[in-house]
Coordinates of C-alpha atoms in Angstrom, one line a residue:
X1060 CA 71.4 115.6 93.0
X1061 CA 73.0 119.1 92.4
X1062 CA 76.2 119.8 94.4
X1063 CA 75.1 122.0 96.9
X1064 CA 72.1 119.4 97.6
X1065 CA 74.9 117.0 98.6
X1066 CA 76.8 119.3 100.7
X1067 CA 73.8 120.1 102.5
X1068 CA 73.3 116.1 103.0
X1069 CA 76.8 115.2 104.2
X1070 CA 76.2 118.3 107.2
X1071 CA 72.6 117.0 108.0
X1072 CA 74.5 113.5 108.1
X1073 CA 76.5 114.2 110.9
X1074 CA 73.8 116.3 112.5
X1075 CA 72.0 113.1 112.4
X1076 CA 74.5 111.1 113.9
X1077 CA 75.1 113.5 116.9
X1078 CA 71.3 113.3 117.5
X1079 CA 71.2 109.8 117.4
X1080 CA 74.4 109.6 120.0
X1081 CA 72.8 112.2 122.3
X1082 CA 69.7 110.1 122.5
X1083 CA 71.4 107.0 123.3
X1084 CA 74.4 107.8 125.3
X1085 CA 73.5 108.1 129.4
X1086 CA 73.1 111.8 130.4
X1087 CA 76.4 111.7 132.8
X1088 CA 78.8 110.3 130.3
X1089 CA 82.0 112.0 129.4
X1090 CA 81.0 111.6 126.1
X1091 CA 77.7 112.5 126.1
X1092 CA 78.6 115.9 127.7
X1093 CA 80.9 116.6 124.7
X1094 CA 78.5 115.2 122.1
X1095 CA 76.1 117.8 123.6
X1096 CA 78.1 120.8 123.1
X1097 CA 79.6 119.5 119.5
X1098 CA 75.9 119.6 118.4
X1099 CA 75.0 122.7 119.3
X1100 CA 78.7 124.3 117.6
X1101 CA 77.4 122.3 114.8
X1102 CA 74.2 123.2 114.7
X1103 CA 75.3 127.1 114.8
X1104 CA 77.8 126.8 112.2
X1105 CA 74.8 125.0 109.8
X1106 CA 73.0 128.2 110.7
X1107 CA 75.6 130.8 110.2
X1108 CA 76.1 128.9 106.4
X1109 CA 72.2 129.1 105.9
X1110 CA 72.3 132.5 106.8
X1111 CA 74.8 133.6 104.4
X1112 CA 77.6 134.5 107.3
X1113 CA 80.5 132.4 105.3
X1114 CA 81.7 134.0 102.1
X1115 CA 82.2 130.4 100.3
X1116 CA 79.7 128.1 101.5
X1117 CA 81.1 125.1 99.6
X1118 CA 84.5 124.9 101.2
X1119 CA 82.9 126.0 104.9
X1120 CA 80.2 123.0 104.4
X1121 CA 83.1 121.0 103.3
X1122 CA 85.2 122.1 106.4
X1123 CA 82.6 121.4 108.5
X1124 CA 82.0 117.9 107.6
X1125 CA 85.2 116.9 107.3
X1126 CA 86.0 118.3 111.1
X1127 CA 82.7 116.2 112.5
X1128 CA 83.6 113.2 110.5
X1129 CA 86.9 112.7 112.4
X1130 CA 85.1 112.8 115.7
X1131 CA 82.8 110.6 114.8
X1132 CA 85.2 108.1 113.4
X1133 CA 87.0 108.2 116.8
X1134 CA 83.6 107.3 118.4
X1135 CA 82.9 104.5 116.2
X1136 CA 86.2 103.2 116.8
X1137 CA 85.5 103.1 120.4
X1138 CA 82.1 101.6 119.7
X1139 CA 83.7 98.7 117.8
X1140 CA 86.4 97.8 120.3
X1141 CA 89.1 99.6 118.1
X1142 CA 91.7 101.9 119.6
X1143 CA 90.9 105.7 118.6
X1144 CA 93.2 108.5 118.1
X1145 CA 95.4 108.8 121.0
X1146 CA 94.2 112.9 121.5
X1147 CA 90.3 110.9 122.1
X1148 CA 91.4 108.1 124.2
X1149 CA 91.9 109.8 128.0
X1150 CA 88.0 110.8 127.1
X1151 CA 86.7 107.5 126.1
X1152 CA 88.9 105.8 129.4
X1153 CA 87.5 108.1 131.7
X1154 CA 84.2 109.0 130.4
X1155 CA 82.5 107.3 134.0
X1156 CA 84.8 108.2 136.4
X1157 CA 82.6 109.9 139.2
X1158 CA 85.3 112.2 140.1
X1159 CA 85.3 113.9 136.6
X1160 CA 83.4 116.8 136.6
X1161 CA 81.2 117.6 133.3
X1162 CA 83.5 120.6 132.5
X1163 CA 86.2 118.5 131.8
X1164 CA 84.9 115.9 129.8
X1165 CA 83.6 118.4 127.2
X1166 CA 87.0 120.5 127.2
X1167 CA 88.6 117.6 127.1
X1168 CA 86.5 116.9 124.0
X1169 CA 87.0 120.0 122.5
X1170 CA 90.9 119.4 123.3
X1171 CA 91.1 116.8 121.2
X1172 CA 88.6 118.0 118.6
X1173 CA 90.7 120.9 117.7
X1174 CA 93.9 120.0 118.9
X1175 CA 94.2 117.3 116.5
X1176 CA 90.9 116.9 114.4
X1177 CA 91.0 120.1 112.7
X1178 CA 94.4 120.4 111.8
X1179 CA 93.7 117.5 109.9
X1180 CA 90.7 118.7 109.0
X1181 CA 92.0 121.7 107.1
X1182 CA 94.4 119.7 105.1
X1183 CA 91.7 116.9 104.6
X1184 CA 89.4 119.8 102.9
X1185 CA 92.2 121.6 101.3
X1186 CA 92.4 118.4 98.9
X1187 CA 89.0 117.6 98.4
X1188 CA 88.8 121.3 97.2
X1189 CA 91.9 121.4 95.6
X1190 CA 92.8 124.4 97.4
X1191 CA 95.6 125.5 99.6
X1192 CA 95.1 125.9 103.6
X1193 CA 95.3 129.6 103.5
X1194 CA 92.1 129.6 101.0
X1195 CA 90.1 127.9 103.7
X1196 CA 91.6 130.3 106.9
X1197 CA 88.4 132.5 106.8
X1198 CA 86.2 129.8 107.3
X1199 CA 88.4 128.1 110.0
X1200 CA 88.2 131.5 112.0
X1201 CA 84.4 131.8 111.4
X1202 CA 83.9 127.9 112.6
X1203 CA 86.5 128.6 115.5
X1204 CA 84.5 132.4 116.4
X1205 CA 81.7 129.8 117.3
X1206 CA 83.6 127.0 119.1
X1207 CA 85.0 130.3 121.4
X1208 CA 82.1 131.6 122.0
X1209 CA 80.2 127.9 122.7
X1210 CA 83.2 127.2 125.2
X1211 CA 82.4 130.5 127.4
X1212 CA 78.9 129.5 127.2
X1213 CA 79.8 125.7 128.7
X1214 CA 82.2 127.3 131.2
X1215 CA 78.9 129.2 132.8
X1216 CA 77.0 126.0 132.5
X1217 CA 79.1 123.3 134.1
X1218 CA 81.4 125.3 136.5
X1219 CA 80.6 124.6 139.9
X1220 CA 78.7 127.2 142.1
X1221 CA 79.4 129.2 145.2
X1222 CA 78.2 125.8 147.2
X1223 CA 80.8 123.9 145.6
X1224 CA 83.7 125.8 146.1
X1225 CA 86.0 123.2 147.7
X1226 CA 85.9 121.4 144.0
X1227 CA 85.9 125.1 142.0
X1228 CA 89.2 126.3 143.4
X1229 CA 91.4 123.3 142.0
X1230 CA 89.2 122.8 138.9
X1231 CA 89.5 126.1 138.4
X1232 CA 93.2 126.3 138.3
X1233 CA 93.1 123.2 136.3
X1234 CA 91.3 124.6 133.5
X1235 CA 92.7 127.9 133.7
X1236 CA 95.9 126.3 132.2
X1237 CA 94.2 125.2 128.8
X1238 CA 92.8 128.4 127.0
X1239 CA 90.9 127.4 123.1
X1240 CA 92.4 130.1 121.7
X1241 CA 95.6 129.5 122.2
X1242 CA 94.7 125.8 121.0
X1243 CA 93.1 127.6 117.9
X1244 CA 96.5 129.7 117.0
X1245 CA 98.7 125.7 117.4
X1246 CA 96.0 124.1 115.2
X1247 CA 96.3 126.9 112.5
X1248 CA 100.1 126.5 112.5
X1249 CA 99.8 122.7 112.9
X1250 CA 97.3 122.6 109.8
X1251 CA 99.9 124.9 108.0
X1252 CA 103.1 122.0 108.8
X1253 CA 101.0 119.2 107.6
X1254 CA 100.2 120.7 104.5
X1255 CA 103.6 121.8 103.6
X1256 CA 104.9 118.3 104.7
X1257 CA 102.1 116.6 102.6
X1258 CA 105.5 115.1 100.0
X1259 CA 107.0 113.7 102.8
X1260 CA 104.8 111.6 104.0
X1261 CA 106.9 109.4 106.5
X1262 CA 107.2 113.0 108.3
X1263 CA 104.5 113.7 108.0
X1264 CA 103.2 110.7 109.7
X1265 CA 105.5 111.2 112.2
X1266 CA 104.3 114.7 113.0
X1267 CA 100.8 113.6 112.9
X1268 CA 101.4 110.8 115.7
X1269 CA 103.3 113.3 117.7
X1270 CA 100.2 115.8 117.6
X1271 CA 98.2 113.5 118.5
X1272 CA 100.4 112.6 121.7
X1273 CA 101.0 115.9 122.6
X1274 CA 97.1 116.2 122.7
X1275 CA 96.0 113.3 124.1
X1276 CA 98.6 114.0 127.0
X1277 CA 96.8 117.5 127.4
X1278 CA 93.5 115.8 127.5
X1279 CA 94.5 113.6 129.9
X1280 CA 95.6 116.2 132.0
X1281 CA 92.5 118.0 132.0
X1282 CA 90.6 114.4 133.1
X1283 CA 92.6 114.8 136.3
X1284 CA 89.7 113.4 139.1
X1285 CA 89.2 116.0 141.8
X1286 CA 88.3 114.9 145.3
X1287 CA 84.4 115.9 146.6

């Protein structure tokens, strides 16, 4: 199997394993709701590489799997009783709650995905290409371009209409306070730290597991239940 053949296997992999999780996980779940909108960002980014919109295909494919690979390792660890990443746990804990609206769950989701996912991510595919994080920044905007514009899409979906109002004004001033770009910008500088840090690696360890707090605070936060 030539090396492109393999690339394009490790991204129909994770496809896979979305597809398989959205066809097993119930509707309403937290997690469901933010597996469905991972699979379509990854579905669009396998699309935009197919379509020639990434100058080097081999390190966007190899962005791309490593990204989805780090969710998916958080879900198997919740699957297998383990404890995920701090950043994934508020998600996994309050993936039922009935007063958790599906907006949340999937920005919590995509909180934690590129909060603290892709940061690691970057540095992750910046040594299996042998490449520094600044060789990789056009495809991390290209692969964000479509995470910003996926998020605007969900907001339409899942806000609450006119009927619901009494639940839109305080979810809306809830997730007014958490913007993706702004998350985009911390992850970039975040990705930047870890690689710099990557020959002191009791600090960087430490960094790591305070990213991941910081996140998984933020993602609780955005789980806040709201009253009906």
């Amino acid at each position: 199997m030539g090396q492109c053949e393999q690339f394009t296997t490790a991204v129909d992999a994770v496809i896979s394993r979305m597809r398989a999780l959205d066809a097993t996980l119930p509707e309403h779940d937290g997690v469901a709701v933010f597996n469905r909108v991972y699979l379509a960002v990854t579905e669009a980014v396998d699309r935009h590489i197919d379509g020639g919109r990434f100058a080097d295909p081999r390190a966007a494919i190899t962005l791309d799997v490593r990204f989805a690979q780090r969710y998916l390792a958080a879900v198997e660890s919740a699957e297998e009783g383990r404890r995920p990443p701090a950043c994934w746990r508020p998600l996994f804990q309050m993936r039922r709650h009935p007063g958790v609206r599906p907006l949340q769950f999937a920005l919590a989701g995509i909180n934690a995905h590129i909060g603290h996912d892709l940061a690691l991510a970057v540095v992750d595919a910046s040594r299996s290409l042998g490449c520094e994080p600044v060789d990789l920044e056009d495809e991390f905007d290209r692969v964000g371009d479509v995470l910003v514009s996926l998020e605007e899409r969900v907001r339409e979906e899942l806000m609450p209409g006119p009927d619901l109002l009494q639940i839109a004004d305080p979810l809306t001033h809830l997730l007014g306070s958490w913007s993706l770009e702004r998350a985009r910008d911390a992850t970039w500088s975040a990705a930047r730290t870890l690689w710099a840090l990557r020959r002191l690696p009791d600090v960087a360890e430490e960094f790591t597991e305070r990213l991941d707090a910081a996140v998984g605070l933020a993602g609780r936060m955005l789980l806040t239940p709201l009253n009906d």
